[in-house]
GROMACS .gro file of N, CA and C in nm:
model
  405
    1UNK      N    1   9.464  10.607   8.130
    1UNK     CA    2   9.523  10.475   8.142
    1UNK      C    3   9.419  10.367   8.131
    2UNK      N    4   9.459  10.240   8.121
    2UNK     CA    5   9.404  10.102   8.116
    2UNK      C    6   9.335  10.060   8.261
    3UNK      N    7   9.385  10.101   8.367
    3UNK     CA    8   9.347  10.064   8.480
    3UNK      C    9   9.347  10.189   8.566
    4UNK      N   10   9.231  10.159   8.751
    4UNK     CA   11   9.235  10.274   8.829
    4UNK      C   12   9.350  10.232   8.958
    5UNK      N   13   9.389  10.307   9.072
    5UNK     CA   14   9.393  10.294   9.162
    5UNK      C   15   9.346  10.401   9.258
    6UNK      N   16   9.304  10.302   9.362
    6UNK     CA   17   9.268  10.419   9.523
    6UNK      C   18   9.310  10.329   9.619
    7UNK      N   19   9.313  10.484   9.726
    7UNK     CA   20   9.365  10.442   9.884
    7UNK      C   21   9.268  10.505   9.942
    8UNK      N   22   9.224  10.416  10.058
    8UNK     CA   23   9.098  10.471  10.148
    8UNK      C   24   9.165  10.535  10.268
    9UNK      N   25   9.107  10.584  10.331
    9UNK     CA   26   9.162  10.628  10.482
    9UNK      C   27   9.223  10.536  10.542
   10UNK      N   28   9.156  10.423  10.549
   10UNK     CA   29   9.235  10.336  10.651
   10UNK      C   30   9.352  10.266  10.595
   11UNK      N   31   9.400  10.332  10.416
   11UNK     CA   32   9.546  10.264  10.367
   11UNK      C   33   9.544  10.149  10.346
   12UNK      N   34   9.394  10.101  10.265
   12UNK     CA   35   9.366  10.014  10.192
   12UNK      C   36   9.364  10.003  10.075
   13UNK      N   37   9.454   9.941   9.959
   13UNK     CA   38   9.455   9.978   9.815
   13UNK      C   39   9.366   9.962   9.711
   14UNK      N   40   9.287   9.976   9.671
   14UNK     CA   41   9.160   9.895   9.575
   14UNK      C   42   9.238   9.926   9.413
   15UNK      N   43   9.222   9.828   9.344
   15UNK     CA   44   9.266   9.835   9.196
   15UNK      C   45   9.155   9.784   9.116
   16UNK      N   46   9.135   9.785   8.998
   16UNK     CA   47   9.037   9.765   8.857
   16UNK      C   48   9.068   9.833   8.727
   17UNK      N   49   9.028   9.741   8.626
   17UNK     CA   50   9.068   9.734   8.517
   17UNK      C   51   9.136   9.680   8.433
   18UNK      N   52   9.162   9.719   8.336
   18UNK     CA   53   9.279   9.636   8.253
   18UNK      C   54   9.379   9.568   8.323
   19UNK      N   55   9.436   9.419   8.360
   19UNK     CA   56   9.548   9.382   8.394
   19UNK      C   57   9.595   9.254   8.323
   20UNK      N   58   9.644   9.266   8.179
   20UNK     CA   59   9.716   9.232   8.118
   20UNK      C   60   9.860   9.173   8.163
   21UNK      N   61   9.891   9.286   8.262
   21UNK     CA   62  10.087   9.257   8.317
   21UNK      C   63  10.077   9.288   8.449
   22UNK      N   64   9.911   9.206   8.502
   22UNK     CA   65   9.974   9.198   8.662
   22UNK      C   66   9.937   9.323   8.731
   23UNK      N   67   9.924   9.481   8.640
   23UNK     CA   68   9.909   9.619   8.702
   23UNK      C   69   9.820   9.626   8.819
   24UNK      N   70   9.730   9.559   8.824
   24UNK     CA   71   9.631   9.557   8.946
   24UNK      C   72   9.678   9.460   9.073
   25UNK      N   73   9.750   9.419   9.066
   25UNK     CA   74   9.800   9.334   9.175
   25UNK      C   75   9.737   9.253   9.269
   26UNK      N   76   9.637   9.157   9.199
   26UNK     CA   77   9.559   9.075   9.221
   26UNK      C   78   9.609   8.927   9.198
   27UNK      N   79   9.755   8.935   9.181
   27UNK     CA   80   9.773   8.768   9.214
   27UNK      C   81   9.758   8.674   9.075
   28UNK      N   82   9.648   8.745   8.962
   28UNK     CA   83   9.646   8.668   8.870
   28UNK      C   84   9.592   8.802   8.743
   29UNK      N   85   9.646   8.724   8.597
   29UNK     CA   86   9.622   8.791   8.472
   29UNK      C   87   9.445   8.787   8.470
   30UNK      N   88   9.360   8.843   8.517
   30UNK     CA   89   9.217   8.938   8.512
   30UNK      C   90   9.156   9.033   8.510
   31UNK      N   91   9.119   9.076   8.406
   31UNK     CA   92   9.024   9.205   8.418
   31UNK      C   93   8.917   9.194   8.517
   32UNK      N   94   8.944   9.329   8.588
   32UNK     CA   95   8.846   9.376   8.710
   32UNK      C   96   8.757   9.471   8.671
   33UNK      N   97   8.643   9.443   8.644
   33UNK     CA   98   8.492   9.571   8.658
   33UNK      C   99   8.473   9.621   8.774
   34UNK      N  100   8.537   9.551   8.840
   34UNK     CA  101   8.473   9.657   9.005
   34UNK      C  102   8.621   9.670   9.083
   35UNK      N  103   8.605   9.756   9.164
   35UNK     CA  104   8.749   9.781   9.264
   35UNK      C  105   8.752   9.616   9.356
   36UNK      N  106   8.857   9.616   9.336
   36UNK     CA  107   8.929   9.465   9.438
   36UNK      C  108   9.024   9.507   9.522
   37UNK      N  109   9.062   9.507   9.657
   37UNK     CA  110   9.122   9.488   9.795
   37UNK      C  111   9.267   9.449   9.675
   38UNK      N  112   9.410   9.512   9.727
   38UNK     CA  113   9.544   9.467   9.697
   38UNK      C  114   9.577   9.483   9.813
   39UNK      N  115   9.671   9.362   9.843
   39UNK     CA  116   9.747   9.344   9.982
   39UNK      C  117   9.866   9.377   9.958
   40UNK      N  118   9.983   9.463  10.027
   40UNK     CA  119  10.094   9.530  10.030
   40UNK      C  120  10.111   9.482  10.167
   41UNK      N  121  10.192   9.377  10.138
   41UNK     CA  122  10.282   9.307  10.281
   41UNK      C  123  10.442   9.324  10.312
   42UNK      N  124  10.465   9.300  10.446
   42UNK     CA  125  10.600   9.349  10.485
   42UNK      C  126  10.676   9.295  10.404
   43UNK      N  127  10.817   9.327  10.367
   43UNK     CA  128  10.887   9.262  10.369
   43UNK      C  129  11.034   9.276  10.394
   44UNK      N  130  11.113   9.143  10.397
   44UNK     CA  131  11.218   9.183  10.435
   44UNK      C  132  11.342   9.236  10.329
   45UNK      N  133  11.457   9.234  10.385
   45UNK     CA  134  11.546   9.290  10.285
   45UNK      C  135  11.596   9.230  10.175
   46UNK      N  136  11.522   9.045  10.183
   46UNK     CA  137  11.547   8.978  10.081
   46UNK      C  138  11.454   8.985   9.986
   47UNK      N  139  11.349   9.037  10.001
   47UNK     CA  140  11.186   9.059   9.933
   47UNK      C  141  11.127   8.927   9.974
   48UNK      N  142  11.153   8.811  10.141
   48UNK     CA  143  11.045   8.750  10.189
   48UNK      C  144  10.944   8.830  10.240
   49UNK      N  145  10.804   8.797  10.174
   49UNK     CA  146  10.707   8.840  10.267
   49UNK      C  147  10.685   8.776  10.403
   50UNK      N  148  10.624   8.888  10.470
   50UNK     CA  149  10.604   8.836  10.634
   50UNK      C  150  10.490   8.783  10.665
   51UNK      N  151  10.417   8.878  10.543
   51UNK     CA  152  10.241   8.808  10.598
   51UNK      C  153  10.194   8.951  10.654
   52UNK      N  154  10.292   9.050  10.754
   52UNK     CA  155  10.213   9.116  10.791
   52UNK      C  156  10.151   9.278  10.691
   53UNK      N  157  10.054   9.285  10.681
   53UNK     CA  158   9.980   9.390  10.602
   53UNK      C  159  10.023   9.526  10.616
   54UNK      N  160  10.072   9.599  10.533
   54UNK     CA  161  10.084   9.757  10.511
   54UNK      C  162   9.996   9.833  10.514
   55UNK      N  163   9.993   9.966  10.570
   55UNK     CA  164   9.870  10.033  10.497
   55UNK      C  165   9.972  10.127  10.408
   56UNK      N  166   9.892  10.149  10.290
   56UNK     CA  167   9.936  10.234  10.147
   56UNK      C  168   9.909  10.375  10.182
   57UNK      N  169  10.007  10.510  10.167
   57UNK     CA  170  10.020  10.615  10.159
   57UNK      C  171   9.952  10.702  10.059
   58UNK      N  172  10.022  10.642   9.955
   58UNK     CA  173   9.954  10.680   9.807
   58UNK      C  174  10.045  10.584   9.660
   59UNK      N  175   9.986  10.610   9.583
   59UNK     CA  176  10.027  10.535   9.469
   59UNK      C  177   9.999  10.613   9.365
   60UNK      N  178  10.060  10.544   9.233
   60UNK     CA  179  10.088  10.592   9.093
   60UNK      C  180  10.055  10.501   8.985
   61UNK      N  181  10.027  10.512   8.903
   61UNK     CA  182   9.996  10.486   8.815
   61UNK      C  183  10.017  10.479   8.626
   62UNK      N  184  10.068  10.376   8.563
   62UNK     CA  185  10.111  10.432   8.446
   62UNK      C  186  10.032  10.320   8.398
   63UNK      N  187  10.046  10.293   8.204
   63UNK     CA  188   9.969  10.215   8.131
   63UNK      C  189   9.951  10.063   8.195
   64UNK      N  190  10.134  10.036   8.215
   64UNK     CA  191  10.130   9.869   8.273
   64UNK      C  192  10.175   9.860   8.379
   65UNK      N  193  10.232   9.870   8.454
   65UNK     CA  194  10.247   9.901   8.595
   65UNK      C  195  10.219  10.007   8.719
   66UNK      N  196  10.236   9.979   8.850
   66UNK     CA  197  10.143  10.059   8.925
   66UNK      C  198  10.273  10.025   9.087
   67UNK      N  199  10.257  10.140   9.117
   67UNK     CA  200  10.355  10.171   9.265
   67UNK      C  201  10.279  10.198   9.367
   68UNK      N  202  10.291  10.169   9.473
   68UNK     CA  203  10.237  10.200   9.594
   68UNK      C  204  10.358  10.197   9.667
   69UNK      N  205  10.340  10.351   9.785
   69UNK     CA  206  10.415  10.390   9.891
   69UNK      C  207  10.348  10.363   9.999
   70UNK      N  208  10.416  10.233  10.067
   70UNK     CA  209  10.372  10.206  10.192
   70UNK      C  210  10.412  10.336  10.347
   71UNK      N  211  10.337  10.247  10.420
   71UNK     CA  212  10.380  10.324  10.553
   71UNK      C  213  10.497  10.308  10.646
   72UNK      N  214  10.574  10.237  10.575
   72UNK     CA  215  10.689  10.171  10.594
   72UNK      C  216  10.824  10.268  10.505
   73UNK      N  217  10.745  10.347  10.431
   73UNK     CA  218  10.839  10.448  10.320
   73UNK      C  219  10.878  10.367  10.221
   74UNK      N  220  10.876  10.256  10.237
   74UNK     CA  221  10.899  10.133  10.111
   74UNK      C  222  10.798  10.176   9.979
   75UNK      N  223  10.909  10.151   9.861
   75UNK     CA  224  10.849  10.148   9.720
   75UNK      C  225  10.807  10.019   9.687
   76UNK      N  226  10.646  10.021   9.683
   76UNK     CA  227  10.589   9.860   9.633
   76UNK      C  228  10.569   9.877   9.449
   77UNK      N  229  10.640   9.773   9.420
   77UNK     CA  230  10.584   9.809   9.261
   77UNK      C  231  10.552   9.657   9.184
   78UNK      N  232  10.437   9.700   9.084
   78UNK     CA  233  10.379   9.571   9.057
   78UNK      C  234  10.313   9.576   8.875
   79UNK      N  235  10.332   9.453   8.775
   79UNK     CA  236  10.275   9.507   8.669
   79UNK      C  237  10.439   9.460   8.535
   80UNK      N  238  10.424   9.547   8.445
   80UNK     CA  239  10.543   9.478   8.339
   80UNK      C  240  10.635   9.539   8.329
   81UNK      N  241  10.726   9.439   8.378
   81UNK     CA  242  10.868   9.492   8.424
   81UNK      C  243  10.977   9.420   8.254
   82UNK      N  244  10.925   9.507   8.197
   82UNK     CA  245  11.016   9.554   8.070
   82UNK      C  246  11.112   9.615   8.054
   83UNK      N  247  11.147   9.740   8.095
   83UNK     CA  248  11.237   9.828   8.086
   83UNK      C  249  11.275   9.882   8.224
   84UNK      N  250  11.254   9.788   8.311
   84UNK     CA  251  11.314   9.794   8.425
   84UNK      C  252  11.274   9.947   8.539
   85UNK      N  253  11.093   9.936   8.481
   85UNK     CA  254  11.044  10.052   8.521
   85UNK      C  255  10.976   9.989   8.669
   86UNK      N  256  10.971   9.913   8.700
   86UNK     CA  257  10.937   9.829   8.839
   86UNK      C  258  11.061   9.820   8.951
   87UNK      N  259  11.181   9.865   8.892
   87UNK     CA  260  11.273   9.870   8.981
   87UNK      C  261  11.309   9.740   9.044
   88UNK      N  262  11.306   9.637   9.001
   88UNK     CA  263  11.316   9.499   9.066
   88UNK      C  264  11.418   9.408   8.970
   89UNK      N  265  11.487   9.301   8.988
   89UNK     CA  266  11.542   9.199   8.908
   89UNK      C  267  11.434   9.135   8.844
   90UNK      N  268  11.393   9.120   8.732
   90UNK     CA  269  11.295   9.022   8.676
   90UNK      C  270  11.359   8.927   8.539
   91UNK      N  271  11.372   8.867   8.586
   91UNK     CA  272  11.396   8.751   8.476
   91UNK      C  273  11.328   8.659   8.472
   92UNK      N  274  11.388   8.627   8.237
   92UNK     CA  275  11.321   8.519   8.237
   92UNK      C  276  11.396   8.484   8.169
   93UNK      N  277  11.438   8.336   8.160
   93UNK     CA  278  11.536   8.263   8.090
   93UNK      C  279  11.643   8.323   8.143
   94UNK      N  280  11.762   8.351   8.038
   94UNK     CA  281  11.845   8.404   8.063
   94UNK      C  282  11.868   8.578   8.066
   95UNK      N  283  11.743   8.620   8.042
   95UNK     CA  284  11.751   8.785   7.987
   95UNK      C  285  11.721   8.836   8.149
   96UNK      N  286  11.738   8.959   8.163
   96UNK     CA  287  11.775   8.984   8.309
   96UNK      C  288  11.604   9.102   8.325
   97UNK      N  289  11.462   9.097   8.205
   97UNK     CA  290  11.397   9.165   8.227
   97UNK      C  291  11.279   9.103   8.150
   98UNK      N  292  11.129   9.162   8.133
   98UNK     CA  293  11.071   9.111   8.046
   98UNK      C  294  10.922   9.006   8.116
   99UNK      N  295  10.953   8.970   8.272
   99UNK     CA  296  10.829   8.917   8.323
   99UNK      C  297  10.750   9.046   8.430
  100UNK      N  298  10.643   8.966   8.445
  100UNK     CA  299  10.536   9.042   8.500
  100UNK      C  300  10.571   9.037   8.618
  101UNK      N  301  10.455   9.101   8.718
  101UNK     CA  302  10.551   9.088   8.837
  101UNK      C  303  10.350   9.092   8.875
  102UNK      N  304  10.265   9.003   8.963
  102UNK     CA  305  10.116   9.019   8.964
  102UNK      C  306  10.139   9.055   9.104
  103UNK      N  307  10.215   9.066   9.213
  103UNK     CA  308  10.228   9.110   9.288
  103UNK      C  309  10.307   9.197   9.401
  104UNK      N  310  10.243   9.305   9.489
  104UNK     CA  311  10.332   9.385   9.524
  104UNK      C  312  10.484   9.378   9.574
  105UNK      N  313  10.584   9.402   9.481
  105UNK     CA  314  10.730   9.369   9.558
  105UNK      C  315  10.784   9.498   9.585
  106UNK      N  316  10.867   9.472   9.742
  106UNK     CA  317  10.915   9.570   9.777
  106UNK      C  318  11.024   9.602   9.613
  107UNK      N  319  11.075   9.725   9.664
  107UNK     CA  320  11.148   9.792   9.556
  107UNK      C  321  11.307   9.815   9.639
  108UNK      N  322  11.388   9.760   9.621
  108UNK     CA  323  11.519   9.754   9.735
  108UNK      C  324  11.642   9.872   9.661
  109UNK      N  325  11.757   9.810   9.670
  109UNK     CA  326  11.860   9.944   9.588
  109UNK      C  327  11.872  10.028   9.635
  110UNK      N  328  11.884  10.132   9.556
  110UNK     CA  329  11.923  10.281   9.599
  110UNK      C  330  11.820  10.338   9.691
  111UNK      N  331  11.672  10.289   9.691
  111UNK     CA  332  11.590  10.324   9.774
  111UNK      C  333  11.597  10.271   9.914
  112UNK      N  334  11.668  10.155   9.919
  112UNK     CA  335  11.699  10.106  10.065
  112UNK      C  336  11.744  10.161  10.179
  113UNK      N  337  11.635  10.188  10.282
  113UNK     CA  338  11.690  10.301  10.370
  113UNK      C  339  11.661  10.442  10.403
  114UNK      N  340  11.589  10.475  10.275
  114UNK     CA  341  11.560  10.599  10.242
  114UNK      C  342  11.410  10.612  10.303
  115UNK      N  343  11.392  10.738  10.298
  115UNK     CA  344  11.231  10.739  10.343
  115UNK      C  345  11.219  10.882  10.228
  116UNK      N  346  11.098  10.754  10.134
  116UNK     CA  347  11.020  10.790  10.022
  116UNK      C  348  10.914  10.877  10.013
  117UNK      N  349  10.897  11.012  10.029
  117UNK     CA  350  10.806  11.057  10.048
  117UNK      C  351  10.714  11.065   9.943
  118UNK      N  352  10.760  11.069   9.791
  118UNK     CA  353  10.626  11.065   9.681
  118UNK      C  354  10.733  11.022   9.582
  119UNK      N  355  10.568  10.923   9.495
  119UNK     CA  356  10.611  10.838   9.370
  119UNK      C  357  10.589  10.916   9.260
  120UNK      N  358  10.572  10.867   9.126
  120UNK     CA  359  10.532  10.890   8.999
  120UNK      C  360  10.562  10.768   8.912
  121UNK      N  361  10.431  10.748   8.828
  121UNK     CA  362  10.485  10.658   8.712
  121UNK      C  363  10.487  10.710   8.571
  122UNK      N  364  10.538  10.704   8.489
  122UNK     CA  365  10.512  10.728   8.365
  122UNK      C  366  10.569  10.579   8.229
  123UNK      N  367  10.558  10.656   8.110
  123UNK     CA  368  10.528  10.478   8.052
  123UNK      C  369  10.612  10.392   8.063
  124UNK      N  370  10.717  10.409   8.073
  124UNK     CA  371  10.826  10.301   8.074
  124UNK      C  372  10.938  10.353   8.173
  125UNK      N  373  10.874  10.441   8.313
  125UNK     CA  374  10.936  10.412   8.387
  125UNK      C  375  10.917  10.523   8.476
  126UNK      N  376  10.970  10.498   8.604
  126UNK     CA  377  10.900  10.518   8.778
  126UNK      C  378  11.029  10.640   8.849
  127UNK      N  379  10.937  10.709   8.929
  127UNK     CA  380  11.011  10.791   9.026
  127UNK      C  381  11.011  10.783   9.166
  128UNK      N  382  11.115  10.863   9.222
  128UNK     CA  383  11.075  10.826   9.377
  128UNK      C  384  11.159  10.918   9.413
  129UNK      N  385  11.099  11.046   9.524
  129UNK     CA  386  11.126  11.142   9.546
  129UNK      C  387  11.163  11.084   9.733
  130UNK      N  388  11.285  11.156   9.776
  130UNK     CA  389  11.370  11.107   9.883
  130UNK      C  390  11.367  11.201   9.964
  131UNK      N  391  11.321  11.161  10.103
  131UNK     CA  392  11.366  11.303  10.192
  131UNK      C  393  11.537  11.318  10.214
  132UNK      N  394  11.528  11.397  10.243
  132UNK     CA  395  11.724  11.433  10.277
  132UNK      C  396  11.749  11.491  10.392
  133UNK      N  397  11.805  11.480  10.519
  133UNK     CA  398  11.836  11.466  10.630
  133UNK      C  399  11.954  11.562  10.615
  134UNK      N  400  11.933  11.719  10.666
  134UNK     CA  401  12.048  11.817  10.681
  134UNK      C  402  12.050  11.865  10.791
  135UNK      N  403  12.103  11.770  10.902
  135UNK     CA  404  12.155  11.807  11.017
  135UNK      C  405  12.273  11.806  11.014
   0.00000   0.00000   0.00000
């Protein structure tokens, strides 16, 4: 791929590289040579952030976008939301897909509720593996 990601012990995200569509989730369109700190903040069920900080589980990775599983079981996803591989509403104008997204948004829907135990990305589009509760 174009870009890296890591999670440290303490469930801190570092990103670098190529970010063309936002994939590094640094807030702005820049290429990174060195690993940079990504913040994965609460949020609510409307996608307001709270401010307060996540720590990251693990994450995934594809050419233009990038997922992180918080500790919250929440799907964070961030990067070019084209084919609706970010799992989010993104519009622009009137087309219902097609903008970037430079920072981490929760991922709501069918995942709402659920507790996410592992991601995957691939090129034009994202997984999310669900625990299932058989009591």
């Amino acid at each position: 791929g174009y870009h890296s990601l890591a999670v440290t012990e303490d469930g801190t995200l570092y990103s670098w590289g190529l970010n063309n569509h936002g994939q590094l989730g640094h807030k702005e369109r820049a290429l990174s040579k060195v690993p940079a700190a990504v913040t994965v903040t609460l949020a609510t069920q409307d996608n307001k952030q709270t401010g307060r900080r996540l720590r990251v589980r693990s994450v995934a990775a594809s050419s233009w976008h990038s997922l992180a599983l918080a500790e919250n079981n929440a799907v964070y996803a961030f990067g070019r939301c084209l084919f609706g591989q970010l799992g989010l509403r993104c519009k622009v104008g009137d087309k219902d897909e097609g903008q970037d997204v430079f920072v981490p948004e929760r991922v709501m829907g069918a995942l709402e509720g659920k507790k996410v135990v592992a991601i995957a990305a691939g090129a034009s589009h994202s997984l999310a593996v669900v625990a299932v509760n058989r009591d």
